[in-house]
PDB file of C-alpha atoms and ligand atoms in Angstrom:
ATOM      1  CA  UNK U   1      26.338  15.995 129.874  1.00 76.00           C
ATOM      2  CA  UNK U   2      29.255  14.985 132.001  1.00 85.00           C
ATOM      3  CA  UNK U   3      32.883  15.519 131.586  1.00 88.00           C
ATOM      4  CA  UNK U   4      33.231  11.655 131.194  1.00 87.00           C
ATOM      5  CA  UNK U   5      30.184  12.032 127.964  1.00 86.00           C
ATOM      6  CA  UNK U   6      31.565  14.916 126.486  1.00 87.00           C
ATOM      7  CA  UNK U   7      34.853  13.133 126.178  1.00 90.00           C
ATOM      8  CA  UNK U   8      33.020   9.823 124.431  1.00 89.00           C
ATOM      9  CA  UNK U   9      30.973  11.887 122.459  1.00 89.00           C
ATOM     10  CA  UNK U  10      34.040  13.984 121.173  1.00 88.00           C
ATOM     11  CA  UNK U  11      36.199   9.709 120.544  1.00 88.00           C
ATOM     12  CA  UNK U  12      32.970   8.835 118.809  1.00 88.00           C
ATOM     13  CA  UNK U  13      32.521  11.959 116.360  1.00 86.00           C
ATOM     14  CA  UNK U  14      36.346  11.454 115.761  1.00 86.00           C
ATOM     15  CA  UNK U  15      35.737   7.977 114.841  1.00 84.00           C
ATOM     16  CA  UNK U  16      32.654   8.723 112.873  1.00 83.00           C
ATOM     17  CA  UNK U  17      34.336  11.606 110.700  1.00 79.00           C
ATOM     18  CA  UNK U  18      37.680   9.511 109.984  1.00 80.00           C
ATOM     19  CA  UNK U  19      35.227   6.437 108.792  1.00 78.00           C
ATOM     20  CA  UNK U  20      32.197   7.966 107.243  1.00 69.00           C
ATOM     21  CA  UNK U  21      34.095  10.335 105.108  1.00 65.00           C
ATOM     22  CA  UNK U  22      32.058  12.987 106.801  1.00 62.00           C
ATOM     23  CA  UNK U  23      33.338  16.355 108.080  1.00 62.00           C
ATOM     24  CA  UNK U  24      31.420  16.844 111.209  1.00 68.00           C
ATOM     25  CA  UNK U  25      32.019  20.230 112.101  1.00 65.00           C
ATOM     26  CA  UNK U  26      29.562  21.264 109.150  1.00 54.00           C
ATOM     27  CA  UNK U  27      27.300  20.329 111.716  1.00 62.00           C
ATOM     28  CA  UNK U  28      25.626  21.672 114.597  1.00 66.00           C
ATOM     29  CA  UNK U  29      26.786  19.974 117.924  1.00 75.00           C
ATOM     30  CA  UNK U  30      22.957  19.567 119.049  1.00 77.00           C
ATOM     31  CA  UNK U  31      21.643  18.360 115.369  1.00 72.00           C
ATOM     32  CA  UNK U  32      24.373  15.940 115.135  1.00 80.00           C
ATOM     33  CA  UNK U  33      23.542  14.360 118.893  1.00 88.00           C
ATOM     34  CA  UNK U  34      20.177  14.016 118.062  1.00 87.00           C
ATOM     35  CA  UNK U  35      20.895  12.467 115.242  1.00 87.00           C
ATOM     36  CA  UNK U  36      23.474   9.878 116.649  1.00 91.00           C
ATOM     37  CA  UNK U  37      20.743   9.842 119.414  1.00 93.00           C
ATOM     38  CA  UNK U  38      18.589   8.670 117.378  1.00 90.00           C
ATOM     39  CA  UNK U  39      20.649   5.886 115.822  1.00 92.00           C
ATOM     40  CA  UNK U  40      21.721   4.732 119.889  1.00 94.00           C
ATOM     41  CA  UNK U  41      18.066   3.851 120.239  1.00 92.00           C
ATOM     42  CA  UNK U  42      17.641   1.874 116.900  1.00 91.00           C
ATOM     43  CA  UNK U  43      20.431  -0.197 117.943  1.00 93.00           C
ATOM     44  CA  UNK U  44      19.251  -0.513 121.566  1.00 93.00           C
ATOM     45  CA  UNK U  45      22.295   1.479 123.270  1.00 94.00           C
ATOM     46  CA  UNK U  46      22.427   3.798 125.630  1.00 93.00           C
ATOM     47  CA  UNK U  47      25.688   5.503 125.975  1.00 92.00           C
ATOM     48  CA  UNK U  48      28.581   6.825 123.164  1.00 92.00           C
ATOM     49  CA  UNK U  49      31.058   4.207 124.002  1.00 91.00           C
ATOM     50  CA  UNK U  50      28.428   1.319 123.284  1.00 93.00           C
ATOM     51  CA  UNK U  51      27.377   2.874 120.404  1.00 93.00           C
ATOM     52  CA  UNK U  52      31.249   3.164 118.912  1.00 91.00           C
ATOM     53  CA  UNK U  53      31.476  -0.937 119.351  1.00 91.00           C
ATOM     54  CA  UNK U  54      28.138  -1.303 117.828  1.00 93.00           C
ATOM     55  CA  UNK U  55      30.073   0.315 114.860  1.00 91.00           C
ATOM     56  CA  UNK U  56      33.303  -1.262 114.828  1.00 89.00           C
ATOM     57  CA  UNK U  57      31.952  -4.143 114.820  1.00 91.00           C
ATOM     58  CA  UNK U  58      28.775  -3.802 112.103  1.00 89.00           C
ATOM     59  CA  UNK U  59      29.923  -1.703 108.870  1.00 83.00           C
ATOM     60  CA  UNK U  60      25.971  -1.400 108.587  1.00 85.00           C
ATOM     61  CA  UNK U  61      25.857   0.739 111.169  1.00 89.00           C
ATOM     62  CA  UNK U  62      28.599   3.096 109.558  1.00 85.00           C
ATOM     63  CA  UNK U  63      26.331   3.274 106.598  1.00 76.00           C
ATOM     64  CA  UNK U  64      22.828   4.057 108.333  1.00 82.00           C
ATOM     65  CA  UNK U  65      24.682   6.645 110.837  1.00 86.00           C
ATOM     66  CA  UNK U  66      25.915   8.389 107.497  1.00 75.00           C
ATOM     67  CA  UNK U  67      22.574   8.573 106.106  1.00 72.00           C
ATOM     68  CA  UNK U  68      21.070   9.628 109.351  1.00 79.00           C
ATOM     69  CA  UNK U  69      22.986  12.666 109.761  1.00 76.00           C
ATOM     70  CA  UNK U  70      22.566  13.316 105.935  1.00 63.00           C
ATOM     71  CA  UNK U  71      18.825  12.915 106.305  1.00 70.00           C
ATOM     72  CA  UNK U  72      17.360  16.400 106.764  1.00 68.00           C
ATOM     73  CA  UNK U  73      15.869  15.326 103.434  1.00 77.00           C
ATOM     74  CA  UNK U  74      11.694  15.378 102.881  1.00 90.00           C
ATOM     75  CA  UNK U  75       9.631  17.689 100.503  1.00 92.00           C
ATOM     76  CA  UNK U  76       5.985  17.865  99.171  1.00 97.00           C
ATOM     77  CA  UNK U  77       4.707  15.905  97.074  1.00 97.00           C
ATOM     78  CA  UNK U  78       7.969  13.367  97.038  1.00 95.00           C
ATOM     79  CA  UNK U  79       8.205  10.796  94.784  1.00 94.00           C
ATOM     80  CA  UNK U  80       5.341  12.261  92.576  1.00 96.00           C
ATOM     81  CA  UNK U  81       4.937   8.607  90.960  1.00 97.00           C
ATOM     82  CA  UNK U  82       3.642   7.246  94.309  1.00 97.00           C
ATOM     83  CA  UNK U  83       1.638   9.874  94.848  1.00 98.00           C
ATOM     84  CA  UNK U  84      -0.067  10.156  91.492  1.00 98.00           C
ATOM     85  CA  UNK U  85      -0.502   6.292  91.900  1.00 98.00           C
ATOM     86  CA  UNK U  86      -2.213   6.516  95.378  1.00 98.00           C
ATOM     87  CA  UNK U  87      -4.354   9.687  93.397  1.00 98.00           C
ATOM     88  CA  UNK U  88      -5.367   6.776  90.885  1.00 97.00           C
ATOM     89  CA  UNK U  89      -5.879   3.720  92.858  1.00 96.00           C
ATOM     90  CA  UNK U  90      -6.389   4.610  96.509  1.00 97.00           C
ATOM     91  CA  UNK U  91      -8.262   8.220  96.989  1.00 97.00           C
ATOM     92  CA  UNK U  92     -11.470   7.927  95.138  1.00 95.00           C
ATOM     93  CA  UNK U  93     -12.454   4.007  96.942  1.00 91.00           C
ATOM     94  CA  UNK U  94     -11.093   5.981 100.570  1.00 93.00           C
ATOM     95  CA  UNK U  95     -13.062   9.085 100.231  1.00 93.00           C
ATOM     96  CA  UNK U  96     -16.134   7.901  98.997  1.00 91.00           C
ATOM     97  CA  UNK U  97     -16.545   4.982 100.248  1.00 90.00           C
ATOM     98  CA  UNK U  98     -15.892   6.800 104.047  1.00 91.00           C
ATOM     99  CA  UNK U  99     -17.778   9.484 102.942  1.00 91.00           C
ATOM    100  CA  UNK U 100     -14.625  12.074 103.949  1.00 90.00           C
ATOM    101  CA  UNK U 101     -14.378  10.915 107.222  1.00 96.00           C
ATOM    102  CA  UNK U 102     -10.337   9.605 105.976  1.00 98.00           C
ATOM    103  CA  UNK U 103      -7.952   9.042 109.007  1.00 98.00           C
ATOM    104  CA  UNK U 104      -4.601   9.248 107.841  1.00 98.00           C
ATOM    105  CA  UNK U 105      -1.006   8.749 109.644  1.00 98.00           C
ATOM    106  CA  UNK U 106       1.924   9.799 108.180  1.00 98.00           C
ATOM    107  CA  UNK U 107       4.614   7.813 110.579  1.00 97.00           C
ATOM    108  CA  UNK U 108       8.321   9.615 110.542  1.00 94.00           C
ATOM    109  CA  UNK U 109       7.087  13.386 109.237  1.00 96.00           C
ATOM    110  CA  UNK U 110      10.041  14.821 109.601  1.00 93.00           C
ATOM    111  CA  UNK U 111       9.192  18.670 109.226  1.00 94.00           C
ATOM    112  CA  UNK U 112       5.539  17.582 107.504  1.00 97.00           C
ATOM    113  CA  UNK U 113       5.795  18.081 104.000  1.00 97.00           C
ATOM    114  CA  UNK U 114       3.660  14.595 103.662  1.00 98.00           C
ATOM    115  CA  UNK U 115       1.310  14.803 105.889  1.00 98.00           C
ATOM    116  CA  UNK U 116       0.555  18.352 104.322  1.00 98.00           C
ATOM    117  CA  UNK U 117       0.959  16.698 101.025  1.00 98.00           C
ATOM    118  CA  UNK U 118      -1.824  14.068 102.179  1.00 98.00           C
ATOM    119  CA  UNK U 119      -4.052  16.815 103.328  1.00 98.00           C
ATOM    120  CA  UNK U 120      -3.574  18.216  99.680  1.00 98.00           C
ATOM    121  CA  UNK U 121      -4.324  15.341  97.649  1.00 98.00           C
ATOM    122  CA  UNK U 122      -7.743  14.445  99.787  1.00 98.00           C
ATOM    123  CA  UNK U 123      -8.764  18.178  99.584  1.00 98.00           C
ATOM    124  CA  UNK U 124      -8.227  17.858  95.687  1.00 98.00           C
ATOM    125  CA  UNK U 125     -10.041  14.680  95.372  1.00 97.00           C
ATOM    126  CA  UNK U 126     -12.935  15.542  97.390  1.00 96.00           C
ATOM    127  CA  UNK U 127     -13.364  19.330  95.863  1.00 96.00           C
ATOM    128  CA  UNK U 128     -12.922  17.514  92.237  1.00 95.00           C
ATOM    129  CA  UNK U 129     -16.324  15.282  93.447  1.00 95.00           C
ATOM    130  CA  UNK U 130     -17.761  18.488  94.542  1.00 95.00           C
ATOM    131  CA  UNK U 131     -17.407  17.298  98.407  1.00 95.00           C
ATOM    132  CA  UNK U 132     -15.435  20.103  99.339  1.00 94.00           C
ATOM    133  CA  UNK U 133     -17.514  20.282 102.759  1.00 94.00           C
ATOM    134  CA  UNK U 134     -16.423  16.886 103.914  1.00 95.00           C
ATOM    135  CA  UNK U 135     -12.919  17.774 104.341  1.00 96.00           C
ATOM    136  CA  UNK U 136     -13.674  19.007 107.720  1.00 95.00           C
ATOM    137  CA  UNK U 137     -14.228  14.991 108.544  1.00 97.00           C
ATOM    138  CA  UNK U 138     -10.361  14.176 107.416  1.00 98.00           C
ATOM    139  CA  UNK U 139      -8.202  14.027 109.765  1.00 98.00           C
ATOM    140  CA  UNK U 140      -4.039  13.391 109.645  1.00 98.00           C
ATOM    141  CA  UNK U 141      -1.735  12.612 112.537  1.00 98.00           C
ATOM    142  CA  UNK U 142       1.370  13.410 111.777  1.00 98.00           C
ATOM    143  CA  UNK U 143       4.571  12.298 114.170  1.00 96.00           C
ATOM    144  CA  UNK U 144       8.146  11.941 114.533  1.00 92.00           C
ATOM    145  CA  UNK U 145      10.767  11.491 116.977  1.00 83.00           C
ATOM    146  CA  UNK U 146      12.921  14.427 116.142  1.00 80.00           C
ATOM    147  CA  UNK U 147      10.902  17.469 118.080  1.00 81.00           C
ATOM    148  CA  UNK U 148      13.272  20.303 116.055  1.00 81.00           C
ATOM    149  CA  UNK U 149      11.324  19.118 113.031  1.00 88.00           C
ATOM    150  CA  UNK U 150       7.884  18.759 114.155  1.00 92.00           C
ATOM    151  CA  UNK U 151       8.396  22.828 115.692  1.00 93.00           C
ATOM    152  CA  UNK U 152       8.648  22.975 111.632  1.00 94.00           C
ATOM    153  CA  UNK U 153       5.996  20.950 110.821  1.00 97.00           C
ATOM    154  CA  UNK U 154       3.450  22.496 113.187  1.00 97.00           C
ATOM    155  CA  UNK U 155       4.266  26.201 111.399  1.00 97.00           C
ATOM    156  CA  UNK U 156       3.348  24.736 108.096  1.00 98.00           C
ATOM    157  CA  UNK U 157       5.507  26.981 106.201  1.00 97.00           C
ATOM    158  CA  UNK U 158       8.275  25.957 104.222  1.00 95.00           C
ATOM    159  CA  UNK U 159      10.897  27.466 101.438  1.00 91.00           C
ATOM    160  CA  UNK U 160       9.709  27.559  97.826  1.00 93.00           C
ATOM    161  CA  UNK U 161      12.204  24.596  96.444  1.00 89.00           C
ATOM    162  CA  UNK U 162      10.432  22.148  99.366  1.00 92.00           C
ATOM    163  CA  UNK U 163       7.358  22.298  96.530  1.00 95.00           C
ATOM    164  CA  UNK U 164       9.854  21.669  93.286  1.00 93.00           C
ATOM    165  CA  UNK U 165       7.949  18.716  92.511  1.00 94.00           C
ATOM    166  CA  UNK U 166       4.684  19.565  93.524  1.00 97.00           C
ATOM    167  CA  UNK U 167       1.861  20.244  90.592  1.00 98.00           C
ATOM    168  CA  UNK U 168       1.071  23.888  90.153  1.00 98.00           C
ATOM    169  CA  UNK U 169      -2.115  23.244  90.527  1.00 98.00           C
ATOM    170  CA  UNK U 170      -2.081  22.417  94.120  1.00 98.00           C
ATOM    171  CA  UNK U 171       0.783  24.304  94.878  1.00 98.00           C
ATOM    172  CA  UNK U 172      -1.513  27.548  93.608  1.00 98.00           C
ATOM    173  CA  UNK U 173      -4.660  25.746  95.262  1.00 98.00           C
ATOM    174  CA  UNK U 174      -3.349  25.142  98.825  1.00 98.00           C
ATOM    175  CA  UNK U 175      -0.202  27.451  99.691  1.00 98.00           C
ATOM    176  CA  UNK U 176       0.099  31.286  99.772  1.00 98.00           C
ATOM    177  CA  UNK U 177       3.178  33.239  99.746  1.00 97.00           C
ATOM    178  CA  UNK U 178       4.828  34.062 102.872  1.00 96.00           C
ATOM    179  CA  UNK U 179       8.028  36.199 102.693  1.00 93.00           C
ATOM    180  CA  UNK U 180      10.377  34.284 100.973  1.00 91.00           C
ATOM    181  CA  UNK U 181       8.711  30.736 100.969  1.00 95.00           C
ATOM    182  CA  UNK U 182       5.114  29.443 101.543  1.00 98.00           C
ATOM    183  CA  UNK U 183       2.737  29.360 104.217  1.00 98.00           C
ATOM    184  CA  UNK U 184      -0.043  25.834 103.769  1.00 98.00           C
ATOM    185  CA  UNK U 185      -3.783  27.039 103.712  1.00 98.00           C
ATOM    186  CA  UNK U 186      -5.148  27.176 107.028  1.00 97.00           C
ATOM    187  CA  UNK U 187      -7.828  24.970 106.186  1.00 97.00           C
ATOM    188  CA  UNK U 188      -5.254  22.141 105.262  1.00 98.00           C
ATOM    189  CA  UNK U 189      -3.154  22.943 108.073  1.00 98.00           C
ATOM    190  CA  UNK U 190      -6.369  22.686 110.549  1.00 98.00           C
ATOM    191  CA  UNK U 191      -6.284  18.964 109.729  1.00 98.00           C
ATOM    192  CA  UNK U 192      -2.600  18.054 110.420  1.00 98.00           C
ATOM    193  CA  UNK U 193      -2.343  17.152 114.035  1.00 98.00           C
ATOM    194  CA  UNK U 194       1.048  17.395 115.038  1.00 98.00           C
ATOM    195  CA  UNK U 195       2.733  15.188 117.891  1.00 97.00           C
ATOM    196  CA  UNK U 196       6.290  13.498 119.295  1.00 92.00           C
ATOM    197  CA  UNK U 197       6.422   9.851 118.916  1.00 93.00           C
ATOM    198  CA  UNK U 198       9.143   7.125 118.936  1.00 87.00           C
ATOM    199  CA  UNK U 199       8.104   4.398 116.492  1.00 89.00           C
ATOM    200  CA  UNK U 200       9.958   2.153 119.184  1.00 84.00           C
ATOM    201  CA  UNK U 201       7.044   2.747 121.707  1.00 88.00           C
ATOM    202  CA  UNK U 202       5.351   0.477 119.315  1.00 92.00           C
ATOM    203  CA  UNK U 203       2.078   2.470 119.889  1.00 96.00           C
ATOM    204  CA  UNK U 204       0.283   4.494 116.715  1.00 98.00           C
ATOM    205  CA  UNK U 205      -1.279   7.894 118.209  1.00 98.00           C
ATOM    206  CA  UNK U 206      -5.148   7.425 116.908  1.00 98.00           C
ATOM    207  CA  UNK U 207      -6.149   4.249 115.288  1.00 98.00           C
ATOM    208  CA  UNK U 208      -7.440   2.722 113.116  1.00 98.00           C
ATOM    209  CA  UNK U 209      -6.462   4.369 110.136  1.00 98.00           C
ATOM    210  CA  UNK U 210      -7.772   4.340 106.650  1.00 98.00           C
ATOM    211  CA  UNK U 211      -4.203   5.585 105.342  1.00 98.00           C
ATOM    212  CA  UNK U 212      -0.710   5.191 106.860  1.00 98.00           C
ATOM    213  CA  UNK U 213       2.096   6.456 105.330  1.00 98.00           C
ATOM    214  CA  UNK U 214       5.585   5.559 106.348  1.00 97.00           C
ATOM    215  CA  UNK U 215       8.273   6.274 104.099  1.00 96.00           C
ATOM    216  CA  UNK U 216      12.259   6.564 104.429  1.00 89.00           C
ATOM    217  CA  UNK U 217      11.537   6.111 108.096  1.00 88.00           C
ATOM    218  CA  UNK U 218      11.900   2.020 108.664  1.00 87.00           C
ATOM    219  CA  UNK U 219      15.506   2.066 106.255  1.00 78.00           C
ATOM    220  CA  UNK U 220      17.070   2.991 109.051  1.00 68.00           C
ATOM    221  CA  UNK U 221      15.630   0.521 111.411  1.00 74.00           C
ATOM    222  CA  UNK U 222      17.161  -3.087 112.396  1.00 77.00           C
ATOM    223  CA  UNK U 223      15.556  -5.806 110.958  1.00 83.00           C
ATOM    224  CA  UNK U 224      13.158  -6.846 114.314  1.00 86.00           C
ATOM    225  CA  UNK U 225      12.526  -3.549 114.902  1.00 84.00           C
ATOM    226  CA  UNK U 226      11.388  -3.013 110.992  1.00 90.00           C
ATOM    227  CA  UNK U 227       9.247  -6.295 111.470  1.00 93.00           C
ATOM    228  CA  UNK U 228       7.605  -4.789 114.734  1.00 93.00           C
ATOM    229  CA  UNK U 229       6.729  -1.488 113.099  1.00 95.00           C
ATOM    230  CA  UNK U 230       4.822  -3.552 109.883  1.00 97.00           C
ATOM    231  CA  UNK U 231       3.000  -5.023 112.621  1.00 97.00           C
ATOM    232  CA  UNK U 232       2.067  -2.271 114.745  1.00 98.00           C
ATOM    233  CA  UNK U 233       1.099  -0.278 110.752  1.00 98.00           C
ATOM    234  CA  UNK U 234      -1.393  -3.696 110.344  1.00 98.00           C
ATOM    235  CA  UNK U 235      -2.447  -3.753 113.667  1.00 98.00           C
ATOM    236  CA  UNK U 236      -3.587  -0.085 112.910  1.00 98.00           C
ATOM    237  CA  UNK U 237      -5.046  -0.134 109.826  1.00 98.00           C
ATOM    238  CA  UNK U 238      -8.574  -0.070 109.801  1.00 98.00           C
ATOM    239  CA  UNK U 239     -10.544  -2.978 107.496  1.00 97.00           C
ATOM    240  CA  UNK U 240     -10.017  -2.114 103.889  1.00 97.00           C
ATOM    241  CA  UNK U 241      -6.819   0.474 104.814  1.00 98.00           C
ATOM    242  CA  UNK U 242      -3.630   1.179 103.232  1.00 98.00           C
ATOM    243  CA  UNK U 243      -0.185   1.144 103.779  1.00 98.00           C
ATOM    244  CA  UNK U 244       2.611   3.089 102.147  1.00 98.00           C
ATOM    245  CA  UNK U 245       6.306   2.500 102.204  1.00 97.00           C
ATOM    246  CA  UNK U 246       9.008   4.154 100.674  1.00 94.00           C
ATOM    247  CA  UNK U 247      10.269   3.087  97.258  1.00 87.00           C
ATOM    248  CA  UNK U 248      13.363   1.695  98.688  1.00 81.00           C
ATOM    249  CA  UNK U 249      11.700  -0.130 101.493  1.00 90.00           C
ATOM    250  CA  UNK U 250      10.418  -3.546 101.653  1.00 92.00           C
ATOM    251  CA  UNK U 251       7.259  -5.418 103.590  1.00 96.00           C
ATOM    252  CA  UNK U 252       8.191  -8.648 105.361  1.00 95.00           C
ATOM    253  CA  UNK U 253       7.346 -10.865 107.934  1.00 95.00           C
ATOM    254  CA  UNK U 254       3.696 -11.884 109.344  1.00 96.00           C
ATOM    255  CA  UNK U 255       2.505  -8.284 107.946  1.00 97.00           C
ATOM    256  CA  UNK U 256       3.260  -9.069 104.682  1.00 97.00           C
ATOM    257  CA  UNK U 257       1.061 -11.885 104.876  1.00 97.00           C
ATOM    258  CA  UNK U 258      -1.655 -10.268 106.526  1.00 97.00           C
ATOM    259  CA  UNK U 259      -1.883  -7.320 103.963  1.00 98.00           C
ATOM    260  CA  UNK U 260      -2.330  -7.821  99.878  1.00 97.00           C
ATOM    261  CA  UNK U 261      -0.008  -5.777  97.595  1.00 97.00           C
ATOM    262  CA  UNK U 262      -1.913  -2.815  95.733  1.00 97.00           C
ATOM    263  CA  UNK U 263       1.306  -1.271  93.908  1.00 97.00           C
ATOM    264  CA  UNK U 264       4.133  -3.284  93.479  1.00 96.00           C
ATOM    265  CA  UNK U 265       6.599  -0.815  92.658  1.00 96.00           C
ATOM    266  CA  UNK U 266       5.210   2.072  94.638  1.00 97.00           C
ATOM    267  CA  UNK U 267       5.034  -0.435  97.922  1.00 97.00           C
ATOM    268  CA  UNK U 268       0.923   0.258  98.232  1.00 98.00           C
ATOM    269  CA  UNK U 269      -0.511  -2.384 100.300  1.00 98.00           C
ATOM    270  CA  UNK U 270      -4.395  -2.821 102.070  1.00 98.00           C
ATOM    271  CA  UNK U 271      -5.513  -4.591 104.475  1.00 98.00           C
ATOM    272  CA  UNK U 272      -8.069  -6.864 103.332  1.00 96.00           C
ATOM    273  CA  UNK U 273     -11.693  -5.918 103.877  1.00 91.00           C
TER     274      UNK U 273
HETATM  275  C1  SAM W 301      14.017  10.895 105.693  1.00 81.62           C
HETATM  276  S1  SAM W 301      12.837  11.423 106.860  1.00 81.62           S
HETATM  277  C2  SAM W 301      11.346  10.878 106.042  1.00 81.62           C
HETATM  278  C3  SAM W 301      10.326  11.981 105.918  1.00 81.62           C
HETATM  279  C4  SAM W 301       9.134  11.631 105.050  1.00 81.62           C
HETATM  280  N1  SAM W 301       8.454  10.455 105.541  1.00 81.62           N
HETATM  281  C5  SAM W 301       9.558  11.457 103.618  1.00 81.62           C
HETATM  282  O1  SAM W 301       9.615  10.343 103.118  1.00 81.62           O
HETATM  283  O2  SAM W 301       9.851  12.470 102.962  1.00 81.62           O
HETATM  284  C6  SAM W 301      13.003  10.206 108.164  1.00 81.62           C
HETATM  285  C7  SAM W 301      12.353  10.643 109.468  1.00 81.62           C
HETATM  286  O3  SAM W 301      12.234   9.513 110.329  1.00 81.62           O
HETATM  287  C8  SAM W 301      12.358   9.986 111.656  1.00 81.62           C
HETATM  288  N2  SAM W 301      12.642   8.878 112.576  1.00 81.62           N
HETATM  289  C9  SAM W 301      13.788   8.185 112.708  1.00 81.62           C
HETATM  290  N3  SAM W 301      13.673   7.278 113.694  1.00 81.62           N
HETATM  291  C10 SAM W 301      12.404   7.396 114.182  1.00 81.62           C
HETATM  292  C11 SAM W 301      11.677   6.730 115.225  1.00 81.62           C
HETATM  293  N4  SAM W 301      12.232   5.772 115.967  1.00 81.62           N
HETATM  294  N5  SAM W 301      10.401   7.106 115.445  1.00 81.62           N
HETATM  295  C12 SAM W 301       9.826   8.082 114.711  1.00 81.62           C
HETATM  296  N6  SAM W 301      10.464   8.756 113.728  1.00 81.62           N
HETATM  297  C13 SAM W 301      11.743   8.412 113.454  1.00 81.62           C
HETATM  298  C14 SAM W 301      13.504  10.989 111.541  1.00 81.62           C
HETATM  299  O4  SAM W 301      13.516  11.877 112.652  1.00 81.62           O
HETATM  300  C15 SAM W 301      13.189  11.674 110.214  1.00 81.62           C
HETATM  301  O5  SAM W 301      12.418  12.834 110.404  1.00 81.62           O
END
């Protein structure tokens, strides 16, 4: 970074801790630039000074750059209400009526308690039928724009209070003890293919899928670029898929009206068959 940068960068974090209410030196230098980094790019600028007008002049911004830096946030089985819903109402039509063979994206992984979540909940579902030999047919893509996170994601090992709201049963089922946390069953972790990807590219790695989740990923987003990403998730989903959001997130635009609503209040949608 240049002289010139440094000294934006160092005005903007200024202006950022005196309006956010945030003290920034909690935070590692190269965390927080990613982070801001990433925010640059959902508003479509490229250097620090841009960036500080995009924020003077849209209180928004202020808002989503707080919860940006603040968003080291994911664990298994988050939520459990979606989850248990997608258990009831989704799982047994996907995995039998694909016979296993379940491609699932979980967009924005962060460090890949979802996707590894996922891989739990189809492994349960298709041992519970007594199909515990098609799991080798699932597969999960699992991506993110943040690289630090996918390092974690790709170990598949995680500290104990990531699975607080996990049920014991799967947590006993699919993890092991490693040190002081827990290391994901190989055999889960074999089906979680971990890789970088912008959501911005407006490309999905492998589709169709059968499953997408993307949750606490598009709240961050601009409005066009939200309405692009439902459309590349439709565009992807394969005939009869779903689509997941997170509970504070909303569908709109030409994908809502391409896609009928499953779950209301746990944002569930398919694509029609
Ligand atoms: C709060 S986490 C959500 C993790 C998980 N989906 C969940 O709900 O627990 C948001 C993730 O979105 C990622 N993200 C933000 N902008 C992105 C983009 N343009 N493309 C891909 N991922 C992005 C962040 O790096 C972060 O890991």
């Amino acid at each position: 970074m240049s002289a010139a940068e440094e000294l934006a960068f160092e005005t903007l974090a200024r202006t950022i801790s005196d309006r956010a209410g945030l003290t920034l030196e909690s935070y590692k230098p190269k965390c927080l630039k990613r982070r801001i980094a990433v925010r640059m790019r959902a508003c479509g600028v490229h250097t620090y000074r841009d960036y500080a007008s995009v924020l003077d002049r849209t209180p928004a911004e202020l808002e989503r750059l707080r919860d940006a830096l603040t968003i080291n946030v994911t664990r298994f089985y988050r939520n459990p209400e979606t989850w248990n819903a997608l258990r009831r109402r989704v799982l047994p039509d996907l995995v039998e009526g694909r016979q296993g063979r379940v491609r699932a994206w979980s967009a924005g992984c962060s460090s890949g308690e979802e996707p590894h979540t996922i891989a739990m909940v189809l492994a349960d579902e298709l041992e519970r039928r007594d199909r515990g030999g098609w799991l080798e047919r699932v597969a999960v893509d699992a991506t993110d724009i943040d690289r630090e996170s996918l390092l974690r994601a790709q170990a598949g090992r995680y500290r104990t209070e990531a699975f607080n709201e996990t049920p014991p049963d799967l947590l006993q089922r699919y993890t092991e003890a490693a040190g002081d946390g827990r290391l994901v069953a190989e055999r889960l972790r074999a089906l979680v293919s971990v890789a970088a990807l912008d959501l911005g590219e407006g490309r999905a790695p492998h589709p169709p899928y059968d499953l997408i989740l993307c949750r606490n990923v598009v709240i961050y987003f601009e409005r066009p670029m939200q309405e692009r990403v439902f459309n590349l998730f439709v565009d992807s989903l394969a005939p009869g898929g779903y689509l997941v959001l997170g509970k504070v997130e909303t569908l709109f635009g030409p994908a809502r009206d391409r896609l009928a609503i499953v779950d209301t209040r746990e944002r569930i949608y398919r694509r029609p068959a």
